[in-house]
Amino acid sequence: MKTVQLKKTKDSNFEYISEKLDSLGVDVSTCTVAGVDEKPNEDAFVGVVDDGLLWLGVIDGTTSLKQLEKLKRVSGARFSSHFLAEKFSMINTREQPGNVLLNLNKKLLKETIKLAGKLEDTHSLPASVGTLIKLDFSQRTINMAHAGDTYCVIYYKNGDSEVISDDRNKKFDDEMFSLIKQIAQKEKITNREARQREEVKEALVGMYI
């Protein structure tokens, strides 16, 4: 098994990785716009190659409403995305993506409980959204597991493209953007300034719930 992932050095750097997989006859390119020292990157990507199989995963950490003390200055979003990426690199490649996603979720919960996260207080649980793809070159198949508002887009040889993942968060995001726009227009301020208003912060808490 070969893990297609270069260890990150500085999160303040823009990161672009390109690797040619001769055994599969494909090129894999990945990039991420990293964070800053005050807020390290809360996204992660990972790839695994094993005997004709290529697994790819993109993981987006989600903001926790409560910070776990044992994580110290590390956000729940960063912890969960990087923890899941590390565990993803050790998956059973013969499994189906749905089972891998569920198993990763169990591992994250188990680790979170060690850090004093509580199931009865879901706001304290570090979490991520993500999309996992399994490409089987011998069978010419693609399988996917997906949760949240990351995306998978397929581009065809004729130039067409298709989003094959769904976005269950779109409804909430649209409502939030609409509220910010309304406040900005009413108060004659920028959207960025409106985002900091107390009513928006309260609406965000309601959205998370």
mmCIF file of N, CA and C in Angstrom, residues 48-179:
data_model
loop_
_atom_site.group_PDB
_atom_site.id
_atom_site.type_symbol
_atom_site.label_atom_id
_atom_site.label_comp_id
_atom_site.label_asym_id
_atom_site.label_seq_id
_atom_site.Cartn_x
_atom_site.Cartn_y
_atom_site.Cartn_z
ATOM 1 N N VAL A 48 -4.660 7.270 -0.986
ATOM 2 C CA VAL A 48 -4.068 5.956 -0.733
ATOM 3 C C VAL A 48 -4.125 5.148 -2.019
ATOM 4 N N VAL A 49 -3.011 4.523 -2.379
ATOM 5 C CA VAL A 49 -2.947 3.651 -3.551
ATOM 6 C C VAL A 49 -2.643 2.231 -3.096
ATOM 7 N N ASP A 50 -3.397 1.259 -3.620
ATOM 8 C CA ASP A 50 -3.154 -0.129 -3.232
ATOM 9 C C ASP A 50 -3.662 -1.068 -4.320
ATOM 10 N N ASP A 51 -2.760 -1.672 -5.088
ATOM 11 C CA ASP A 51 -3.079 -2.747 -6.027
ATOM 12 C C ASP A 51 -4.278 -2.411 -6.925
ATOM 13 N N GLY A 52 -4.132 -1.376 -7.727
ATOM 14 C CA GLY A 52 -5.176 -1.023 -8.675
ATOM 15 C C GLY A 52 -6.277 -0.159 -8.120
ATOM 16 N N LEU A 53 -6.174 0.207 -6.854
ATOM 17 C CA LEU A 53 -7.180 1.054 -6.217
ATOM 18 C C LEU A 53 -6.581 2.412 -5.880
ATOM 19 N N LEU A 54 -7.359 3.449 -6.076
ATOM 20 C CA LEU A 54 -6.975 4.791 -5.657
ATOM 21 C C LEU A 54 -8.083 5.369 -4.794
ATOM 22 N N TRP A 55 -7.730 5.665 -3.558
ATOM 23 C CA TRP A 55 -8.655 6.317 -2.629
ATOM 24 C C TRP A 55 -8.251 7.777 -2.491
ATOM 25 N N LEU A 56 -9.234 8.659 -2.505
ATOM 26 C CA LEU A 56 -8.997 10.082 -2.289
ATOM 27 C C LEU A 56 -9.987 10.602 -1.261
ATOM 28 N N GLY A 57 -9.524 11.483 -0.419
ATOM 29 C CA GLY A 57 -10.408 12.062 0.587
ATOM 30 C C GLY A 57 -10.111 13.528 0.806
ATOM 31 N N VAL A 58 -11.159 14.325 0.932
ATOM 32 C CA VAL A 58 -11.024 15.727 1.333
ATOM 33 C C VAL A 58 -11.861 15.914 2.594
ATOM 34 N N ILE A 59 -11.258 16.529 3.595
ATOM 35 C CA ILE A 59 -11.892 16.631 4.910
ATOM 36 C C ILE A 59 -11.865 18.087 5.353
ATOM 37 N N ASP A 60 -13.023 18.583 5.755
ATOM 38 C CA ASP A 60 -13.172 19.986 6.151
ATOM 39 C C ASP A 60 -13.645 20.030 7.600
ATOM 40 N N GLY A 61 -12.791 20.501 8.490
ATOM 41 C CA GLY A 61 -13.158 20.593 9.898
ATOM 42 C C GLY A 61 -14.256 21.621 10.117
ATOM 43 N N THR A 62 -15.196 21.308 11.000
ATOM 44 C CA THR A 62 -16.297 22.227 11.298
ATOM 45 C C THR A 62 -16.088 22.860 12.673
ATOM 46 N N THR A 63 -16.484 24.097 12.779
ATOM 47 C CA THR A 63 -16.249 24.869 14.002
ATOM 48 C C THR A 63 -17.055 24.304 15.162
ATOM 49 N N SER A 64 -16.395 24.070 16.282
ATOM 50 C CA SER A 64 -17.073 23.598 17.495
ATOM 51 C C SER A 64 -17.602 24.799 18.274
ATOM 52 N N LEU A 65 -18.784 24.647 18.864
ATOM 53 C CA LEU A 65 -19.321 25.724 19.691
ATOM 54 C C LEU A 65 -18.645 25.763 21.058
ATOM 55 N N LYS A 66 -18.077 24.642 21.473
ATOM 56 C CA LYS A 66 -17.362 24.585 22.741
ATOM 57 C C LYS A 66 -15.980 24.005 22.511
ATOM 58 N N GLN A 67 -14.988 24.589 23.153
ATOM 59 C CA GLN A 67 -13.611 24.140 23.011
ATOM 60 C C GLN A 67 -13.278 23.137 24.115
ATOM 61 N N LEU A 68 -12.652 22.023 23.749
ATOM 62 C CA LEU A 68 -12.213 21.047 24.735
ATOM 63 C C LEU A 68 -10.901 21.517 25.353
ATOM 64 N N GLU A 69 -10.860 21.571 26.669
ATOM 65 C CA GLU A 69 -9.667 22.078 27.357
ATOM 66 C C GLU A 69 -8.423 21.264 27.022
ATOM 67 N N LYS A 70 -8.574 19.964 26.863
ATOM 68 C CA LYS A 70 -7.413 19.111 26.614
ATOM 69 C C LYS A 70 -6.778 19.359 25.242
ATOM 70 N N LEU A 71 -7.524 19.992 24.348
ATOM 71 C CA LEU A 71 -6.956 20.333 23.045
ATOM 72 C C LEU A 71 -6.115 21.605 23.123
ATOM 73 N N LYS A 72 -6.215 22.287 24.275
ATOM 74 C CA LYS A 72 -5.465 23.539 24.492
ATOM 75 C C LYS A 72 -5.813 24.543 23.396
ATOM 76 N N ARG A 73 -4.836 24.961 22.625
ATOM 77 C CA ARG A 73 -5.096 26.013 21.642
ATOM 78 C C ARG A 73 -5.480 25.455 20.265
ATOM 79 N N VAL A 74 -5.564 24.149 20.151
ATOM 80 C CA VAL A 74 -5.940 23.533 18.874
ATOM 81 C C VAL A 74 -7.459 23.518 18.750
ATOM 82 N N SER A 75 -7.987 24.037 17.652
ATOM 83 C CA SER A 75 -9.441 24.052 17.468
ATOM 84 C C SER A 75 -9.956 22.641 17.225
ATOM 85 N N GLY A 76 -11.215 22.427 17.570
ATOM 86 C CA GLY A 76 -11.826 21.133 17.312
ATOM 87 C C GLY A 76 -11.856 20.803 15.832
ATOM 88 N N ALA A 77 -12.018 21.833 14.995
ATOM 89 C CA ALA A 77 -12.057 21.628 13.541
ATOM 90 C C ALA A 77 -10.718 21.121 13.018
ATOM 91 N N ARG A 78 -9.635 21.728 13.480
ATOM 92 C CA ARG A 78 -8.310 21.292 13.029
ATOM 93 C C ARG A 78 -7.997 19.892 13.556
ATOM 94 N N PHE A 79 -8.305 19.667 14.828
ATOM 95 C CA PHE A 79 -8.031 18.352 15.406
ATOM 96 C C PHE A 79 -8.749 17.256 14.627
ATOM 97 N N SER A 80 -10.040 17.439 14.378
ATOM 98 C CA SER A 80 -10.822 16.379 13.739
ATOM 99 C C SER A 80 -10.367 16.131 12.304
ATOM 100 N N SER A 81 -10.136 17.183 11.525
ATOM 101 C CA SER A 81 -9.761 16.990 10.122
ATOM 102 C C SER A 81 -8.405 16.303 9.989
ATOM 103 N N HIS A 82 -7.439 16.696 10.820
ATOM 104 C CA HIS A 82 -6.108 16.097 10.724
ATOM 105 C C HIS A 82 -6.078 14.693 11.333
ATOM 106 N N PHE A 83 -6.865 14.476 12.373
ATOM 107 C CA PHE A 83 -6.978 13.133 12.953
ATOM 108 C C PHE A 83 -7.576 12.174 11.923
ATOM 109 N N LEU A 84 -8.651 12.599 11.255
ATOM 110 C CA LEU A 84 -9.308 11.739 10.273
ATOM 111 C C LEU A 84 -8.409 11.473 9.069
ATOM 112 N N ALA A 85 -7.654 12.479 8.647
ATOM 113 C CA ALA A 85 -6.735 12.286 7.524
ATOM 114 C C ALA A 85 -5.668 11.253 7.879
ATOM 115 N N GLU A 86 -5.166 11.322 9.094
ATOM 116 C CA GLU A 86 -4.148 10.354 9.529
ATOM 117 C C GLU A 86 -4.714 8.947 9.558
ATOM 118 N N LYS A 87 -5.927 8.786 10.090
ATOM 119 C CA LYS A 87 -6.546 7.457 10.162
ATOM 120 C C LYS A 87 -6.952 6.957 8.777
ATOM 121 N N PHE A 88 -7.314 7.877 7.896
ATOM 122 C CA PHE A 88 -7.695 7.495 6.535
ATOM 123 C C PHE A 88 -6.521 6.829 5.819
ATOM 124 N N SER A 89 -5.316 7.276 6.106
ATOM 125 C CA SER A 89 -4.148 6.725 5.419
ATOM 126 C C SER A 89 -3.869 5.284 5.824
ATOM 127 N N MET A 90 -4.613 4.772 6.822
ATOM 128 C CA MET A 90 -4.405 3.401 7.295
ATOM 129 C C MET A 90 -5.639 2.523 7.098
ATOM 130 N N ILE A 91 -6.521 2.918 6.186
ATOM 131 C CA ILE A 91 -7.776 2.189 6.007
ATOM 132 C C ILE A 91 -7.554 0.836 5.338
ATOM 133 N N ASN A 92 -8.553 -0.039 5.472
ATOM 134 C CA ASN A 92 -8.614 -1.273 4.700
ATOM 135 C C ASN A 92 -9.139 -0.908 3.315
ATOM 136 N N THR A 93 -8.278 -0.935 2.324
ATOM 137 C CA THR A 93 -8.647 -0.450 1.003
ATOM 138 C C THR A 93 -9.683 -1.326 0.306
ATOM 139 N N ARG A 94 -9.930 -2.533 0.826
ATOM 140 C CA ARG A 94 -10.931 -3.422 0.211
ATOM 141 C C ARG A 94 -12.347 -3.107 0.704
ATOM 142 N N GLU A 95 -12.455 -2.260 1.715
ATOM 143 C CA GLU A 95 -13.763 -1.863 2.224
ATOM 144 C C GLU A 95 -14.451 -0.924 1.233
ATOM 145 N N GLN A 96 -15.746 -0.714 1.453
ATOM 146 C CA GLN A 96 -16.482 0.268 0.680
ATOM 147 C C GLN A 96 -16.446 1.614 1.403
ATOM 148 N N PRO A 97 -16.516 2.715 0.665
ATOM 149 C CA PRO A 97 -16.395 4.035 1.278
ATOM 150 C C PRO A 97 -17.370 4.287 2.427
ATOM 151 N N GLY A 98 -18.599 3.773 2.310
ATOM 152 C CA GLY A 98 -19.565 3.991 3.388
ATOM 153 C C GLY A 98 -19.098 3.401 4.701
ATOM 154 N N ASN A 99 -18.554 2.188 4.644
ATOM 155 C CA ASN A 99 -18.050 1.545 5.857
ATOM 156 C C ASN A 99 -16.824 2.273 6.396
ATOM 157 N N VAL A 100 -15.972 2.745 5.488
ATOM 158 C CA VAL A 100 -14.785 3.494 5.917
ATOM 159 C C VAL A 100 -15.204 4.775 6.627
ATOM 160 N N LEU A 101 -16.191 5.457 6.078
ATOM 161 C CA LEU A 101 -16.675 6.693 6.695
ATOM 162 C C LEU A 101 -17.215 6.435 8.099
ATOM 163 N N LEU A 102 -17.998 5.382 8.250
ATOM 164 C CA LEU A 102 -18.560 5.050 9.561
ATOM 165 C C LEU A 102 -17.462 4.666 10.554
ATOM 166 N N ASN A 103 -16.478 3.909 10.080
ATOM 167 C CA ASN A 103 -15.382 3.497 10.962
ATOM 168 C C ASN A 103 -14.536 4.697 11.395
ATOM 169 N N LEU A 104 -14.295 5.628 10.471
ATOM 170 C CA LEU A 104 -13.559 6.841 10.826
ATOM 171 C C LEU A 104 -14.330 7.653 11.858
ATOM 172 N N ASN A 105 -15.637 7.695 11.697
ATOM 173 C CA ASN A 105 -16.474 8.422 12.647
ATOM 174 C C ASN A 105 -16.378 7.802 14.044
ATOM 175 N N LYS A 106 -16.365 6.478 14.107
ATOM 176 C CA LYS A 106 -16.245 5.793 15.402
ATOM 177 C C LYS A 106 -14.891 6.076 16.051
ATOM 178 N N LYS A 107 -13.836 6.076 15.234
ATOM 179 C CA LYS A 107 -12.497 6.361 15.765
ATOM 180 C C LYS A 107 -12.412 7.782 16.315
ATOM 181 N N LEU A 108 -13.032 8.728 15.593
ATOM 182 C CA LEU A 108 -13.010 10.113 16.052
ATOM 183 C C LEU A 108 -13.774 10.256 17.363
ATOM 184 N N LEU A 109 -14.931 9.608 17.469
ATOM 185 C CA LEU A 109 -15.702 9.673 18.710
ATOM 186 C C LEU A 109 -14.922 9.080 19.876
ATOM 187 N N LYS A 110 -14.302 7.929 19.638
ATOM 188 C CA LYS A 110 -13.521 7.271 20.693
ATOM 189 C C LYS A 110 -12.388 8.177 21.177
ATOM 190 N N GLU A 111 -11.705 8.820 20.234
ATOM 191 C CA GLU A 111 -10.603 9.713 20.604
ATOM 192 C C GLU A 111 -11.130 10.964 21.310
ATOM 193 N N THR A 112 -12.277 11.454 20.863
ATOM 194 C CA THR A 112 -12.864 12.649 21.461
ATOM 195 C C THR A 112 -13.268 12.405 22.908
ATOM 196 N N ILE A 113 -13.802 11.219 23.195
ATOM 197 C CA ILE A 113 -14.200 10.884 24.566
ATOM 198 C C ILE A 113 -12.977 10.869 25.479
ATOM 199 N N LYS A 114 -11.833 10.433 24.939
ATOM 200 C CA LYS A 114 -10.587 10.479 25.720
ATOM 201 C C LYS A 114 -10.222 11.914 26.088
ATOM 202 N N LEU A 115 -10.655 12.845 25.248
ATOM 203 C CA LEU A 115 -10.351 14.259 25.472
ATOM 204 C C LEU A 115 -11.438 14.965 26.275
ATOM 205 N N ALA A 116 -12.334 14.175 26.861
ATOM 206 C CA ALA A 116 -13.424 14.679 27.720
ATOM 207 C C ALA A 116 -14.607 15.232 26.930
ATOM 208 N N GLY A 117 -14.715 14.873 25.652
ATOM 209 C CA GLY A 117 -15.926 15.201 24.915
ATOM 210 C C GLY A 117 -17.062 14.307 25.384
ATOM 211 N N LYS A 118 -18.288 14.825 25.345
ATOM 212 C CA LYS A 118 -19.436 14.077 25.867
ATOM 213 C C LYS A 118 -20.525 13.984 24.811
ATOM 214 N N LEU A 119 -21.062 12.768 24.637
ATOM 215 C CA LEU A 119 -22.121 12.562 23.659
ATOM 216 C C LEU A 119 -23.361 13.379 23.984
ATOM 217 N N GLU A 120 -23.624 13.573 25.284
ATOM 218 C CA GLU A 120 -24.815 14.336 25.668
ATOM 219 C C GLU A 120 -24.635 15.834 25.435
ATOM 220 N N ASP A 121 -23.415 16.255 25.127
ATOM 221 C CA ASP A 121 -23.143 17.653 24.810
ATOM 222 C C ASP A 121 -22.469 17.696 23.440
ATOM 223 N N THR A 122 -23.272 17.612 22.398
ATOM 224 C CA THR A 122 -22.721 17.481 21.047
ATOM 225 C C THR A 122 -21.918 18.709 20.611
ATOM 226 N N HIS A 123 -22.154 19.854 21.239
ATOM 227 C CA HIS A 123 -21.394 21.051 20.877
ATOM 228 C C HIS A 123 -19.931 20.935 21.273
ATOM 229 N N SER A 124 -19.607 19.961 22.122
ATOM 230 C CA SER A 124 -18.212 19.795 22.561
ATOM 231 C C SER A 124 -17.462 18.790 21.687
ATOM 232 N N LEU A 125 -18.135 18.201 20.720
ATOM 233 C CA LEU A 125 -17.520 17.147 19.915
ATOM 234 C C LEU A 125 -16.865 17.713 18.660
ATOM 235 N N PRO A 126 -15.550 17.586 18.523
ATOM 236 C CA PRO A 126 -14.895 17.994 17.279
ATOM 237 C C PRO A 126 -15.477 17.211 16.100
ATOM 238 N N ALA A 127 -15.674 17.875 14.984
ATOM 239 C CA ALA A 127 -16.323 17.210 13.856
ATOM 240 C C ALA A 127 -15.781 17.742 12.536
ATOM 241 N N SER A 128 -16.066 16.997 11.483
ATOM 242 C CA SER A 128 -15.672 17.390 10.129
ATOM 243 C C SER A 128 -16.736 16.942 9.150
ATOM 244 N N VAL A 129 -16.754 17.584 8.005
ATOM 245 C CA VAL A 129 -17.479 17.064 6.848
ATOM 246 C C VAL A 129 -16.444 16.518 5.889
ATOM 247 N N GLY A 130 -16.878 15.693 4.950
ATOM 248 C CA GLY A 130 -15.875 15.141 4.053
ATOM 249 C C GLY A 130 -16.466 14.314 2.926
ATOM 250 N N THR A 131 -15.629 14.079 1.924
ATOM 251 C CA THR A 131 -15.991 13.244 0.783
ATOM 252 C C THR A 131 -14.870 12.243 0.538
ATOM 253 N N LEU A 132 -15.231 10.971 0.476
ATOM 254 C CA LEU A 132 -14.267 9.898 0.244
ATOM 255 C C LEU A 132 -14.598 9.218 -1.085
ATOM 256 N N ILE A 133 -13.587 9.022 -1.905
ATOM 257 C CA ILE A 133 -13.766 8.425 -3.226
ATOM 258 C C ILE A 133 -12.887 7.184 -3.348
ATOM 259 N N LYS A 134 -13.473 6.109 -3.903
ATOM 260 C CA LYS A 134 -12.714 4.894 -4.189
ATOM 261 C C LYS A 134 -12.789 4.616 -5.684
ATOM 262 N N LEU A 135 -11.630 4.664 -6.353
ATOM 263 C CA LEU A 135 -11.537 4.363 -7.776
ATOM 264 C C LEU A 135 -10.904 2.990 -7.945
ATOM 265 N N ASP A 136 -11.643 2.084 -8.580
ATOM 266 C CA ASP A 136 -11.136 0.741 -8.843
ATOM 267 C C ASP A 136 -10.837 0.651 -10.335
ATOM 268 N N PHE A 137 -9.553 0.687 -10.700
ATOM 269 C CA PHE A 137 -9.172 0.752 -12.107
ATOM 270 C C PHE A 137 -9.368 -0.586 -12.818
ATOM 271 N N SER A 138 -9.297 -1.685 -12.081
ATOM 272 C CA SER A 138 -9.502 -2.990 -12.714
ATOM 273 C C SER A 138 -10.971 -3.207 -13.056
ATOM 274 N N GLN A 139 -11.868 -2.718 -12.196
ATOM 275 C CA GLN A 139 -13.300 -2.866 -12.430
ATOM 276 C C GLN A 139 -13.912 -1.656 -13.142
ATOM 277 N N ARG A 140 -13.125 -0.598 -13.279
ATOM 278 C CA ARG A 140 -13.591 0.649 -13.895
ATOM 279 C C ARG A 140 -14.824 1.194 -13.173
ATOM 280 N N THR A 141 -14.716 1.263 -11.834
ATOM 281 C CA THR A 141 -15.839 1.752 -11.027
ATOM 282 C C THR A 141 -15.376 2.871 -10.104
ATOM 283 N N ILE A 142 -16.339 3.680 -9.686
ATOM 284 C CA ILE A 142 -16.101 4.723 -8.691
ATOM 285 C C ILE A 142 -17.184 4.614 -7.623
ATOM 286 N N ASN A 143 -16.768 4.631 -6.373
ATOM 287 C CA ASN A 143 -17.705 4.612 -5.250
ATOM 288 C C ASN A 143 -17.392 5.790 -4.335
ATOM 289 N N MET A 144 -18.422 6.317 -3.692
ATOM 290 C CA MET A 144 -18.254 7.521 -2.901
ATOM 291 C C MET A 144 -19.020 7.436 -1.595
ATOM 292 N N ALA A 145 -18.459 8.022 -0.542
ATOM 293 C CA ALA A 145 -19.181 8.277 0.707
ATOM 294 C C ALA A 145 -19.017 9.757 1.008
ATOM 295 N N HIS A 146 -20.075 10.386 1.498
ATOM 296 C CA HIS A 146 -20.074 11.837 1.566
ATOM 297 C C HIS A 146 -20.947 12.302 2.726
ATOM 298 N N ALA A 147 -20.475 13.324 3.429
ATOM 299 C CA ALA A 147 -21.276 13.917 4.506
ATOM 300 C C ALA A 147 -20.940 15.397 4.611
ATOM 301 N N GLY A 148 -21.935 16.249 4.408
ATOM 302 C CA GLY A 148 -21.721 17.676 4.615
ATOM 303 C C GLY A 148 -21.655 18.470 3.334
ATOM 304 N N ASP A 149 -20.815 19.519 3.326
ATOM 305 C CA ASP A 149 -20.780 20.429 2.188
ATOM 306 C C ASP A 149 -19.415 20.507 1.520
ATOM 307 N N THR A 150 -18.680 19.401 1.525
ATOM 308 C CA THR A 150 -17.586 19.256 0.579
ATOM 309 C C THR A 150 -18.202 18.751 -0.732
ATOM 310 N N TYR A 151 -17.403 18.681 -1.796
ATOM 311 C CA TYR A 151 -17.980 18.371 -3.101
ATOM 312 C C TYR A 151 -17.125 17.382 -3.880
ATOM 313 N N CYS A 152 -17.785 16.662 -4.780
ATOM 314 C CA CYS A 152 -17.091 15.844 -5.764
ATOM 315 C C CYS A 152 -17.667 16.195 -7.129
ATOM 316 N N VAL A 153 -16.794 16.647 -8.029
ATOM 317 C CA VAL A 153 -17.200 17.033 -9.372
ATOM 318 C C VAL A 153 -16.488 16.128 -10.378
ATOM 319 N N ILE A 154 -17.232 15.558 -11.305
ATOM 320 C CA ILE A 154 -16.673 14.729 -12.374
ATOM 321 C C ILE A 154 -16.646 15.545 -13.663
ATOM 322 N N TYR A 155 -15.497 15.533 -14.328
ATOM 323 C CA TYR A 155 -15.363 16.192 -15.630
ATOM 324 C C TYR A 155 -15.229 15.112 -16.698
ATOM 325 N N TYR A 156 -16.079 15.202 -17.720
ATOM 326 C CA TYR A 156 -16.090 14.208 -18.785
ATOM 327 C C TYR A 156 -15.230 14.658 -19.963
ATOM 328 N N LYS A 157 -14.884 13.692 -20.810
ATOM 329 C CA LYS A 157 -14.012 13.991 -21.956
ATOM 330 C C LYS A 157 -14.651 14.968 -22.930
ATOM 331 N N ASN A 158 -15.990 15.015 -22.984
ATOM 332 C CA ASN A 158 -16.658 15.928 -23.920
ATOM 333 C C ASN A 158 -16.773 17.343 -23.370
ATOM 334 N N GLY A 159 -16.216 17.569 -22.180
ATOM 335 C CA GLY A 159 -16.235 18.914 -21.611
ATOM 336 C C GLY A 159 -17.329 19.145 -20.595
ATOM 337 N N ASP A 160 -18.276 18.208 -20.493
ATOM 338 C CA ASP A 160 -19.338 18.355 -19.500
ATOM 339 C C ASP A 160 -18.791 18.074 -18.090
ATOM 340 N N SER A 161 -19.504 18.559 -17.092
ATOM 341 C CA SER A 161 -19.147 18.279 -15.701
ATOM 342 C C SER A 161 -20.412 17.997 -14.906
ATOM 343 N N GLU A 162 -20.243 17.300 -13.798
ATOM 344 C CA GLU A 162 -21.394 16.923 -12.976
ATOM 345 C C GLU A 162 -20.971 16.844 -11.512
ATOM 346 N N VAL A 163 -21.739 17.492 -10.640
ATOM 347 C CA VAL A 163 -21.518 17.371 -9.197
ATOM 348 C C VAL A 163 -22.259 16.124 -8.735
ATOM 349 N N ILE A 164 -21.522 15.126 -8.228
ATOM 350 C CA ILE A 164 -22.165 13.869 -7.845
ATOM 351 C C ILE A 164 -22.400 13.770 -6.336
ATOM 352 N N SER A 165 -21.954 14.771 -5.584
ATOM 353 C CA SER A 165 -22.241 14.815 -4.143
ATOM 354 C C SER A 165 -23.394 15.785 -3.905
ATOM 355 N N ASP A 166 -24.039 15.657 -2.762
ATOM 356 C CA ASP A 166 -25.115 16.592 -2.430
ATOM 357 C C ASP A 166 -24.621 17.581 -1.371
ATOM 358 N N ASP A 167 -25.420 18.582 -1.077
ATOM 359 C CA ASP A 167 -25.068 19.607 -0.101
ATOM 360 C C ASP A 167 -26.262 19.827 0.822
ATOM 361 N N ARG A 168 -26.281 19.091 1.930
ATOM 362 C CA ARG A 168 -27.384 19.208 2.879
ATOM 363 C C ARG A 168 -27.320 20.514 3.681
ATOM 364 N N ASN A 169 -26.187 21.202 3.618
ATOM 365 C CA ASN A 169 -26.041 22.453 4.372
ATOM 366 C C ASN A 169 -26.477 23.672 3.567
ATOM 367 N N LYS A 170 -26.749 23.491 2.271
ATOM 368 C CA LYS A 170 -27.037 24.646 1.421
ATOM 369 C C LYS A 170 -28.210 25.468 1.939
ATOM 370 N N LYS A 171 -29.245 24.807 2.406
ATOM 371 C CA LYS A 171 -30.434 25.508 2.906
ATOM 372 C C LYS A 171 -30.056 26.454 4.043
ATOM 373 N N PHE A 172 -29.238 25.955 4.975
ATOM 374 C CA PHE A 172 -28.843 26.770 6.125
ATOM 375 C C PHE A 172 -27.885 27.885 5.705
ATOM 376 N N ASP A 173 -26.979 27.559 4.813
ATOM 377 C CA ASP A 173 -26.033 28.573 4.340
ATOM 378 C C ASP A 173 -26.756 29.701 3.621
ATOM 379 N N ASP A 174 -27.726 29.349 2.776
ATOM 380 C CA ASP A 174 -28.473 30.365 2.033
ATOM 381 C C ASP A 174 -29.226 31.287 2.984
ATOM 382 N N GLU A 175 -29.814 30.708 4.026
ATOM 383 C CA GLU A 175 -30.535 31.517 5.012
ATOM 384 C C GLU A 175 -29.579 32.473 5.734
ATOM 385 N N MET A 176 -28.381 31.980 6.050
ATOM 386 C CA MET A 176 -27.406 32.808 6.753
ATOM 387 C C MET A 176 -26.916 33.951 5.859
ATOM 388 N N PHE A 177 -26.606 33.642 4.597
ATOM 389 C CA PHE A 177 -26.149 34.684 3.670
ATOM 390 C C PHE A 177 -27.247 35.726 3.444
ATOM 391 N N SER A 178 -28.484 35.275 3.396
ATOM 392 C CA SER A 178 -29.605 36.191 3.208
ATOM 393 C C SER A 178 -29.736 37.130 4.406
ATOM 394 N N LEU A 179 -29.593 36.595 5.618
ATOM 395 C CA LEU A 179 -29.667 37.421 6.827
ATOM 396 C C LEU A 179 -28.549 38.465 6.841
#
